[in-house]
Short mmCIF file of C-alpha atoms in Angstrom, two decimals:
data_model
loop_
_atom_site.label_atom_id
_atom_site.label_comp_id
_atom_site.label_asym_id
_atom_site.label_seq_id
_atom_site.Cartn_x
_atom_site.Cartn_y
_atom_site.Cartn_z
CA MET A 30 67.50 -170.68 36.27
CA ASP A 31 64.55 -171.04 38.64
CA LEU A 32 65.26 -172.76 41.94
CA ARG A 33 62.45 -174.20 44.07
CA TYR A 34 62.56 -175.43 47.66
CA PHE A 35 59.95 -177.47 49.49
CA ALA A 36 59.05 -178.56 53.04
CA TRP A 37 61.79 -178.08 55.67
CA LEU A 38 64.32 -177.17 53.01
CA ARG A 39 62.08 -174.24 52.05
CA GLU A 40 61.76 -173.27 55.74
CA ARG A 41 65.51 -173.43 56.38
CA ILE A 42 66.36 -171.41 53.29
CA GLY A 43 63.56 -168.98 53.94
CA THR A 44 62.01 -168.94 50.48
CA GLY A 45 60.29 -171.36 48.12
CA HIS A 46 61.56 -169.77 44.95
CA GLU A 47 64.49 -167.78 43.64
CA LYS A 48 66.25 -167.10 40.35
CA VAL A 49 69.99 -167.71 40.06
CA GLU A 50 72.75 -167.38 37.51
CA THR A 51 75.11 -170.34 37.81
CA GLU A 52 77.96 -172.02 36.00
CA ALA A 53 77.41 -175.29 37.85
CA THR A 54 76.95 -178.20 35.45
CA THR A 55 75.45 -180.74 37.86
CA VAL A 56 72.97 -180.70 40.71
CA ALA A 57 75.80 -181.46 43.15
CA GLU A 58 77.90 -178.54 41.91
CA LEU A 59 74.89 -176.25 42.28
CA ILE A 60 74.43 -177.43 45.87
CA GLU A 61 78.11 -176.68 46.64
CA GLU A 62 77.70 -173.21 45.16
CA LEU A 63 74.57 -172.55 47.25
CA LYS A 64 76.22 -173.84 50.46
CA ARG A 65 79.01 -171.27 50.05
CA ARG A 66 76.46 -168.43 50.06
CA ASP A 67 75.58 -168.33 53.76
CA GLU A 68 74.81 -170.26 56.93
CA ALA A 69 71.15 -170.88 56.05
CA TYR A 70 72.03 -172.66 52.80
CA ALA A 71 74.95 -174.47 54.46
CA PHE A 72 72.57 -175.75 57.17
CA ALA A 73 69.77 -176.64 54.75
CA PHE A 74 72.13 -178.72 52.60
CA SER A 75 74.30 -180.08 55.44
CA ASP A 76 73.10 -183.70 55.10
CA LEU A 77 72.98 -184.65 51.44
CA THR A 78 71.44 -188.06 52.18
CA ALA A 79 68.29 -186.13 53.14
CA ILE A 80 68.22 -184.10 49.92
CA ARG A 81 66.26 -185.01 46.80
CA ALA A 82 66.33 -183.03 43.57
CA ALA A 83 64.28 -182.58 40.42
CA VAL A 84 65.45 -181.05 37.15
CA ASP A 85 62.61 -179.64 35.07
CA GLN A 86 60.20 -181.56 37.29
CA ASP A 87 61.82 -184.97 36.87
CA LEU A 88 63.36 -186.64 39.91
CA VAL A 89 67.13 -187.07 39.40
CA GLU A 90 70.25 -188.24 41.23
CA LEU A 91 72.52 -185.54 42.62
CA ASP A 92 75.14 -186.13 39.91
CA ALA A 93 72.61 -185.32 37.17
CA PRO A 94 73.48 -182.56 34.66
CA ILE A 95 71.65 -179.24 34.87
CA THR A 96 73.00 -177.62 31.71
CA GLY A 97 70.10 -176.06 29.83
CA ALA A 98 67.61 -176.73 32.66
CA ARG A 99 64.91 -174.15 33.31
CA GLU A 100 64.03 -175.25 36.84
CA VAL A 101 65.85 -177.15 39.58
CA ALA A 102 64.03 -178.11 42.78
CA PHE A 103 65.34 -179.32 46.15
CA PHE A 104 63.35 -181.06 48.83
CA PRO A 105 63.48 -183.73 51.56
CA PRO A 106 62.45 -187.36 50.89
CA MET A 107 58.82 -187.39 49.84
CA THR A 108 56.02 -188.50 52.14
CA GLY A 109 52.96 -188.88 49.97
CA GLY A 110 50.15 -191.42 50.13
CA MET B 26 43.05 -190.59 35.36
CA ILE B 27 45.00 -188.34 37.72
CA ARG B 28 43.54 -185.70 40.05
CA VAL B 29 45.36 -183.37 42.45
CA GLN B 30 43.13 -181.14 44.56
CA ALA B 31 42.78 -179.35 47.88
CA GLU B 32 39.07 -180.16 48.24
CA PRO B 33 37.74 -183.16 50.16
CA PHE B 34 36.37 -185.98 47.99
CA ASP B 35 33.69 -188.65 48.27
CA MET B 36 35.44 -192.06 48.20
CA GLY B 37 32.22 -193.94 47.51
CA ALA B 38 31.20 -191.70 44.62
CA GLU B 39 34.73 -191.92 43.15
CA LEU B 40 34.77 -195.73 43.39
CA THR B 41 31.37 -195.99 41.71
CA ARG B 42 32.34 -193.51 38.99
CA PHE B 43 35.67 -195.24 38.32
CA THR B 44 34.07 -198.69 38.10
CA GLY B 45 31.41 -197.36 35.72
CA SER B 46 34.12 -195.86 33.51
CA VAL B 47 35.97 -199.11 32.76
CA SER B 48 34.80 -201.96 30.57
CA GLY B 49 35.58 -205.66 30.68
CA ALA B 50 36.83 -205.56 34.26
CA GLY B 51 36.14 -208.44 36.62
CA ALA B 52 38.12 -206.95 39.51
CA VAL B 53 38.32 -203.46 41.01
CA VAL B 54 40.72 -202.68 43.86
CA SER B 55 40.75 -199.39 45.74
CA PHE B 56 43.04 -197.95 48.39
CA CYS B 57 42.14 -194.91 50.48
CA GLY B 58 44.52 -193.16 52.86
CA LEU B 59 43.15 -191.26 55.86
CA VAL B 60 44.69 -188.83 58.35
CA ARG B 61 45.49 -190.77 61.54
CA ASP B 62 45.97 -189.07 64.87
CA VAL B 63 49.55 -188.82 66.19
CA ALA B 64 50.77 -191.05 69.05
CA SER B 65 50.24 -188.28 71.60
CA GLY B 66 46.63 -188.02 70.42
CA ASP B 67 46.54 -184.27 69.91
CA LEU B 68 46.81 -183.82 66.16
CA ASP B 69 44.99 -180.67 65.16
CA ARG B 70 45.52 -181.05 61.43
CA MET B 71 47.79 -182.34 58.71
CA VAL B 72 49.13 -179.97 56.08
CA ILE B 73 50.37 -181.41 52.81
CA GLU B 74 52.71 -179.38 50.64
CA HIS B 75 53.26 -180.40 47.03
CA TYR B 76 55.10 -179.32 43.89
CA PRO B 77 52.48 -178.13 41.39
CA GLY B 78 53.32 -179.33 37.91
CA MET B 79 55.77 -181.99 38.99
CA THR B 80 53.06 -183.67 41.08
CA GLU B 81 50.81 -184.29 38.09
CA LYS B 82 53.77 -185.35 35.97
CA ALA B 83 55.04 -187.81 38.62
CA LEU B 84 51.60 -189.33 39.23
CA ALA B 85 50.96 -189.74 35.50
CA GLY B 86 54.38 -191.39 35.14
CA ILE B 87 53.66 -193.82 37.97
CA ALA B 88 50.25 -194.67 36.49
CA ASP B 89 51.88 -195.26 33.08
CA GLN B 90 54.38 -197.64 34.66
CA ALA B 91 51.52 -199.58 36.26
CA ARG B 92 49.70 -199.81 32.91
CA ALA B 93 52.90 -201.06 31.25
CA ARG B 94 53.50 -203.77 33.85
CA TRP B 95 49.99 -205.15 34.31
CA SER B 96 46.98 -205.72 32.14
CA LEU B 97 44.65 -203.00 33.43
CA ALA B 98 41.23 -201.82 32.31
CA GLY B 99 41.72 -198.57 34.23
CA VAL B 100 43.83 -196.65 36.76
CA PHE B 101 42.71 -193.79 39.00
CA VAL B 102 44.88 -191.68 41.32
CA LEU B 103 43.56 -188.81 43.43
CA HIS B 104 45.75 -186.97 45.94
CA ARG B 105 44.89 -183.95 48.07
CA TYR B 106 47.14 -181.17 49.30
CA GLY B 107 46.57 -178.44 51.87
CA GLU B 108 44.93 -178.83 55.27
CA MET B 109 43.00 -181.83 56.50
CA ARG B 110 41.70 -183.01 59.89
CA PRO B 111 42.14 -186.41 61.58
CA GLY B 112 39.83 -188.94 59.92
CA GLU B 113 39.68 -187.03 56.64
CA LEU B 114 40.64 -188.69 53.38
CA ILE B 115 44.10 -187.83 52.02
CA MET B 116 44.18 -189.80 48.80
CA MET B 117 42.82 -192.72 46.82
CA VAL B 118 43.96 -195.07 44.09
CA ALA B 119 41.80 -197.53 42.17
CA THR B 120 42.71 -200.16 39.60
CA ALA B 121 40.56 -202.39 37.39
CA SER B 122 41.53 -205.55 35.53
CA ARG B 123 40.10 -208.82 34.22
CA HIS B 124 41.64 -210.83 37.06
CA ARG B 125 42.24 -209.89 40.68
CA ALA B 126 46.01 -210.48 40.78
CA ASP B 127 46.71 -207.62 38.34
CA ALA B 128 44.42 -205.18 40.12
CA PHE B 129 45.92 -205.94 43.55
CA ALA B 130 49.54 -205.80 42.36
CA ALA B 131 49.02 -202.56 40.45
CA ALA B 132 47.31 -200.87 43.41
CA GLU B 133 50.16 -201.84 45.76
CA PHE B 134 52.73 -200.71 43.21
CA LEU B 135 50.98 -197.34 42.81
CA MET B 136 50.94 -196.87 46.59
CA ASP B 137 54.59 -197.82 47.04
CA TYR B 138 55.70 -195.40 44.32
CA LEU B 139 53.37 -192.63 45.35
CA LYS B 140 54.68 -192.79 48.95
CA SER B 141 58.31 -192.10 48.02
CA ARG B 142 58.33 -190.80 44.45
CA ALA B 143 55.51 -188.25 44.21
CA PRO B 144 56.38 -184.75 45.49
CA PHE B 145 54.18 -184.49 48.58
CA TRP B 146 55.40 -183.58 52.06
CA LYS B 147 53.26 -184.07 55.15
CA GLN B 148 53.39 -181.86 58.20
CA GLU B 149 51.55 -182.70 61.42
CA ILE B 150 50.28 -179.73 63.44
CA THR B 151 49.72 -180.20 67.17
CA ALA B 152 49.58 -177.74 70.08
CA ASP B 153 53.41 -177.90 70.03
CA GLY B 154 53.58 -176.62 66.46
CA GLY B 155 54.37 -178.24 63.14
CA GLN B 156 56.44 -181.40 62.63
CA TRP B 157 57.44 -182.63 59.18
CA VAL B 158 56.69 -186.33 58.81
CA ALA B 159 59.92 -188.28 58.28
CA ALA B 160 60.17 -190.66 55.32
CA LYS B 161 60.21 -194.28 56.48
CA ASP B 162 62.98 -196.68 55.54
CA GLU B 163 60.31 -199.35 55.05
CA ASP B 164 58.64 -197.23 52.37
CA GLU B 165 61.90 -196.96 50.47
CA ALA B 166 62.43 -200.70 50.96
CA ALA B 167 58.94 -201.42 49.62
CA LEU B 168 60.01 -200.10 46.20
CA ARG B 169 62.61 -202.80 45.84
CA ARG B 170 60.07 -205.57 45.42
CA TRP B 171 58.92 -204.21 42.04
CA MET C 13 30.87 -207.83 59.22
CA ILE C 14 29.53 -210.52 56.87
CA ARG C 15 26.61 -210.17 54.47
CA VAL C 16 25.17 -212.75 52.07
CA GLN C 17 22.32 -211.53 49.88
CA ALA C 18 20.61 -211.93 46.51
CA GLU C 19 20.02 -208.19 46.06
CA PRO C 20 22.39 -205.89 44.17
CA PHE C 21 24.44 -203.54 46.34
CA ASP C 22 25.96 -200.08 46.04
CA MET C 23 29.76 -200.45 46.22
CA GLY C 24 30.33 -196.75 46.87
CA ALA C 25 27.80 -196.57 49.68
CA GLU C 26 29.26 -199.75 51.24
CA LEU C 27 32.82 -198.39 51.07
CA THR C 28 31.77 -195.10 52.67
CA ARG C 29 29.76 -196.88 55.37
CA PHE C 30 32.57 -199.32 56.15
CA THR C 31 35.19 -196.57 56.40
CA GLY C 32 32.91 -194.55 58.68
CA SER C 33 32.45 -197.59 60.93
CA VAL C 34 36.14 -198.11 61.78
CA SER C 35 38.31 -195.93 63.99
CA GLY C 36 42.03 -195.30 63.96
CA ALA C 37 42.47 -196.55 60.42
CA GLY C 38 44.98 -194.90 58.09
CA ALA C 39 44.38 -197.33 55.22
CA VAL C 40 41.25 -198.82 53.67
CA VAL C 41 41.47 -201.38 50.86
CA SER C 42 38.47 -202.65 48.94
CA PHE C 43 38.03 -205.34 46.32
CA CYS C 44 34.93 -205.67 44.15
CA GLY C 45 34.23 -208.57 41.80
CA LEU C 46 32.01 -208.05 38.74
CA VAL C 47 30.38 -210.42 36.26
CA ARG C 48 32.55 -210.51 33.11
CA ASP C 49 31.23 -211.65 29.76
CA VAL C 50 32.33 -215.10 28.55
CA ALA C 51 34.93 -215.49 25.75
CA SER C 52 32.22 -216.06 23.14
CA GLY C 53 30.63 -212.75 24.21
CA ASP C 54 27.10 -214.02 24.66
CA LEU C 55 26.68 -214.37 28.42
CA ASP C 56 23.04 -213.82 29.31
CA ARG C 57 23.49 -214.09 33.07
CA MET C 58 25.48 -215.68 35.86
CA VAL C 59 23.67 -217.75 38.49
CA ILE C 60 25.40 -218.31 41.83
CA GLU C 61 24.31 -221.19 44.03
CA HIS C 62 25.37 -221.26 47.67
CA TYR C 63 24.96 -223.33 50.83
CA PRO C 64 22.83 -221.27 53.23
CA GLY C 65 24.18 -221.56 56.77
CA MET C 66 27.59 -222.88 55.78
CA THR C 67 28.21 -219.79 53.66
CA GLU C 68 27.89 -217.40 56.59
CA LYS C 69 29.92 -219.75 58.81
CA ALA C 70 32.72 -220.07 56.22
CA LEU C 71 32.92 -216.33 55.55
CA ALA C 72 32.97 -215.52 59.28
CA GLY C 73 35.74 -218.08 59.74
CA ILE C 74 37.82 -216.58 56.92
CA ALA C 75 37.32 -213.06 58.34
CA ASP C 76 38.37 -214.32 61.80
CA GLN C 77 41.55 -215.79 60.31
CA ALA C 78 42.35 -212.45 58.68
CA ARG C 79 41.82 -210.61 61.99
CA ALA C 80 44.10 -213.09 63.75
CA ARG C 81 46.91 -212.71 61.19
CA TRP C 82 46.94 -208.95 60.68
CA SER C 83 46.30 -205.90 62.79
CA LEU C 84 42.96 -204.76 61.41
CA ALA C 85 40.57 -201.98 62.41
CA GLY C 86 37.78 -203.66 60.45
CA VAL C 87 36.82 -206.37 57.94
CA PHE C 88 33.80 -206.42 55.63
CA VAL C 89 32.70 -209.24 53.34
CA LEU C 90 29.59 -209.11 51.15
CA HIS C 91 28.73 -211.86 48.65
CA ARG C 92 25.66 -212.20 46.45
CA TYR C 93 23.93 -215.33 45.24
CA GLY C 94 21.22 -215.86 42.62
CA GLU C 95 21.06 -214.24 39.19
CA MET C 96 23.20 -211.37 37.95
CA ARG C 97 23.90 -209.81 34.54
CA PRO C 98 27.28 -208.99 32.92
CA GLY C 99 28.75 -205.88 34.56
CA GLU C 100 26.83 -206.38 37.82
CA LEU C 101 28.66 -206.61 41.11
CA ILE C 102 29.07 -210.13 42.55
CA MET C 103 30.88 -209.42 45.80
CA MET C 104 33.05 -207.04 47.80
CA VAL C 105 35.59 -207.20 50.59
CA ALA C 106 37.04 -204.26 52.49
CA THR C 107 39.76 -204.09 55.13
CA ALA C 108 40.98 -201.24 57.33
CA SER C 109 44.23 -200.96 59.26
CA ARG C 110 46.72 -198.43 60.58
CA HIS C 111 49.22 -199.16 57.82
CA ARG C 112 48.67 -200.12 54.20
CA ALA C 113 50.59 -203.41 54.20
CA ASP C 114 48.12 -205.06 56.62
CA ALA C 115 45.05 -203.85 54.73
CA PHE C 116 46.40 -205.03 51.36
CA ALA C 117 47.56 -208.43 52.62
CA ALA C 118 44.31 -209.10 54.47
CA ALA C 119 42.18 -208.17 51.44
CA GLU C 120 44.18 -210.51 49.18
CA PHE C 121 44.01 -213.28 51.78
CA LEU C 122 40.22 -212.87 52.08
CA MET C 123 39.86 -213.07 48.29
CA ASP C 124 42.07 -216.13 47.95
CA TYR C 125 40.18 -218.00 50.65
CA LEU C 126 36.77 -216.88 49.52
CA LYS C 127 37.46 -218.10 45.95
CA SER C 128 38.13 -221.70 46.97
CA ARG C 129 36.85 -222.15 50.51
CA ALA C 130 33.45 -220.45 50.66
CA PRO C 131 30.53 -222.56 49.35
CA PHE C 132 29.56 -220.67 46.20
CA TRP C 133 29.23 -222.20 42.74
CA LYS C 134 28.98 -220.08 39.60
CA GLN C 135 27.04 -221.07 36.51
CA GLU C 136 27.23 -219.10 33.26
CA ILE C 137 24.06 -219.04 31.18
CA THR C 138 24.37 -218.42 27.43
CA ALA C 139 22.09 -219.26 24.45
CA ASP C 140 23.64 -222.75 24.63
CA GLY C 141 22.43 -223.32 28.18
CA GLY C 142 24.14 -223.38 31.55
CA GLN C 143 27.82 -224.15 32.16
CA TRP C 144 29.26 -224.58 35.64
CA VAL C 145 32.43 -222.53 36.06
CA ALA C 146 35.41 -224.82 36.71
CA ALA C 147 37.64 -224.12 39.70
CA LYS C 148 41.05 -222.85 38.61
CA ASP C 149 44.29 -224.53 39.67
CA GLU C 150 45.78 -221.07 40.11
CA ASP C 151 43.12 -220.22 42.71
CA GLU C 152 44.01 -223.33 44.70
CA ALA C 153 47.72 -222.46 44.28
CA ALA C 154 47.09 -218.91 45.53
CA LEU C 155 46.16 -220.32 48.96
CA ARG C 156 49.62 -221.77 49.42
CA ARG C 157 51.27 -218.39 49.81
CA TRP C 158 49.52 -217.74 53.16
CA MET D 8 21.17 -237.92 58.61
CA ASP D 9 20.51 -235.06 56.18
CA LEU D 10 22.45 -235.15 52.91
CA ARG D 11 22.83 -232.03 50.74
CA TYR D 12 24.12 -231.76 47.18
CA PHE D 13 25.12 -228.62 45.31
CA ALA D 14 25.89 -227.45 41.76
CA TRP D 15 26.50 -230.23 39.19
CA LEU D 16 26.50 -232.86 41.91
CA ARG D 17 22.93 -231.83 42.75
CA GLU D 18 22.01 -231.95 39.06
CA ARG D 19 23.52 -235.39 38.50
CA ILE D 20 21.86 -236.87 41.58
CA GLY D 21 18.58 -235.15 40.81
CA THR D 22 17.92 -233.67 44.24
CA GLY D 23 19.50 -231.15 46.60
CA HIS D 24 18.41 -232.84 49.79
CA GLU D 25 17.56 -236.27 51.11
CA LYS D 26 17.51 -238.11 54.42
CA VAL D 27 19.40 -241.37 54.82
CA GLU D 28 20.05 -244.02 57.41
CA THR D 29 23.66 -245.14 57.24
CA GLU D 30 26.23 -247.15 59.14
CA ALA D 31 29.12 -245.48 57.34
CA THR D 32 31.59 -243.97 59.79
CA THR D 33 33.49 -241.69 57.37
CA VAL D 34 32.62 -239.44 54.44
CA ALA D 35 34.41 -241.84 52.09
CA GLU D 36 32.41 -244.82 53.35
CA LEU D 37 29.20 -242.87 52.87
CA ILE D 38 30.21 -242.07 49.28
CA GLU D 39 30.87 -245.79 48.59
CA GLU D 40 27.46 -246.65 50.00
CA LEU D 41 25.76 -244.00 47.83
CA LYS D 42 27.62 -245.13 44.68
CA ARG D 43 26.20 -248.66 45.12
CA ARG D 44 22.65 -247.33 45.01
CA ASP D 45 22.33 -246.59 41.29
CA GLU D 46 23.94 -245.22 38.13
CA ALA D 47 23.17 -241.57 38.92
CA TYR D 48 25.07 -241.69 42.23
CA ALA D 49 27.86 -243.78 40.68
CA PHE D 50 28.26 -241.17 37.91
CA ALA D 51 28.02 -238.18 40.29
CA PHE D 52 30.76 -239.58 42.52
CA SER D 53 32.88 -241.16 39.78
CA ASP D 54 35.80 -238.72 40.13
CA LEU D 55 36.57 -238.21 43.81
CA THR D 56 39.22 -235.53 43.07
CA ALA D 57 36.29 -233.32 42.01
CA ILE D 58 34.30 -233.93 45.19
CA ARG D 59 34.37 -231.71 48.27
CA ALA D 60 32.45 -232.45 51.48
CA ALA D 61 31.24 -230.64 54.57
CA VAL D 62 30.15 -232.23 57.85
CA ASP D 63 27.76 -230.07 59.83
CA GLN D 64 28.73 -227.15 57.58
CA ASP D 65 32.49 -227.42 58.09
CA LEU D 66 34.66 -228.30 55.11
CA VAL D 67 36.41 -231.66 55.73
CA GLU D 68 38.68 -234.17 53.99
CA LEU D 69 37.00 -237.29 52.60
CA ASP D 70 38.44 -239.47 55.38
CA ALA D 71 36.71 -237.37 58.06
CA PRO D 72 34.40 -239.15 60.53
CA ILE D 73 30.63 -238.64 60.24
CA THR D 74 29.54 -240.44 63.40
CA GLY D 75 26.98 -238.26 65.18
CA ALA D 76 26.78 -235.76 62.31
CA ARG D 77 23.42 -234.17 61.54
CA GLU D 78 24.22 -233.02 58.02
CA VAL D 79 26.71 -234.08 55.36
CA ALA D 80 27.02 -232.05 52.13
CA PHE D 81 28.71 -232.91 48.82
CA PHE D 82 29.68 -230.46 46.11
CA PRO D 83 32.28 -229.67 43.43
CA PRO D 84 35.28 -227.38 44.13
CA MET D 85 33.97 -223.96 45.10
CA THR D 86 34.04 -220.99 42.74
CA GLY D 87 33.24 -217.94 44.85
CA GLY D 88 34.57 -214.44 44.65
#
């Protein structure tokens, strides 16, 4: 599964893209798995109210399923316009 | 029509082109967003990061929602990414309809959704370094009126 | 800035000029009104009569009201009179402000007031002759929201 | 006092401008005086809900005073924009 990070989440994690193998079935489970990896992930995901996610490029809630997804992205609230 | 690009654009030429591309419209509304200086007055540049692929998909989805809700002769959304200086254009939306109420409502709807639902992130660069722009509660609140 | 003229105008050039004339704006909204064909599809031309002197005074008054109600970096109103063909531009307003809500609200306010409070009268000319356009109740009602 | 007429009011009265001497003190009194002149004026002003007036180029209600005014204009509801 491809993971993508944007804006300050990308900066805190230190990369904009990585590939992972996971048995997580929801976005939230994937976040918990990532937070257990190291301090950088734990810090990046410390405040979940500031985290938005997309599964296969569609914005989703954090309880959304990720089974079968090709790409999951994490980022802060968007500031377009 | 949706366009995502790094290059500057000509707002006047885009407005004229868009208006010429629609038929039967009596009303054309446009919105353009420009880089404003920061409060301390020393903004060097704004850098906009985006999510290639999702950006186009999100903007097309927002435009489709607008077309479903209002009777529109046309919808145009253009958003830049990358570096831009104070005073430069960031983005533009335009809507056309028979009557003004539809064009105004659709343009405001597009802006409200684009602010909080399209994957762009602004960073302001001053002499002190880069600062990610925080999302505003009022922008999230603005979505609730639709 | 207020302009009343018989001549056609270039909406794109006006939008670019207006935006270049304001400072500190983060948002620019424009509205353009165009001549639509009549239901029977045989509109030859629209003729707009106005009240020279009062027109300029009324438009300046409406623009002043908008500036008093919202925080605006600029206001532009241009309205034509005389003869124009289907598809031609009739008028344009543009507003600039720091934030989008002010620019949108002021542009809608200007349009609502200009529709029913500026001394213009439209006549549609078809093969059957001239027909004065009737004022719409909904345009009068639109004023009540301000 | 200069009187001005616009749109179908101008067409019904047959002129866009005339000068009058009047002792009317309000717009409404002036209208009553004009209606007594002839059929064309009576027809033009037959439905007062369709009549708008300006005194010295300011939109006013029909009960507005006209004493001292230089110019009074009559016209149908406006259709700008």
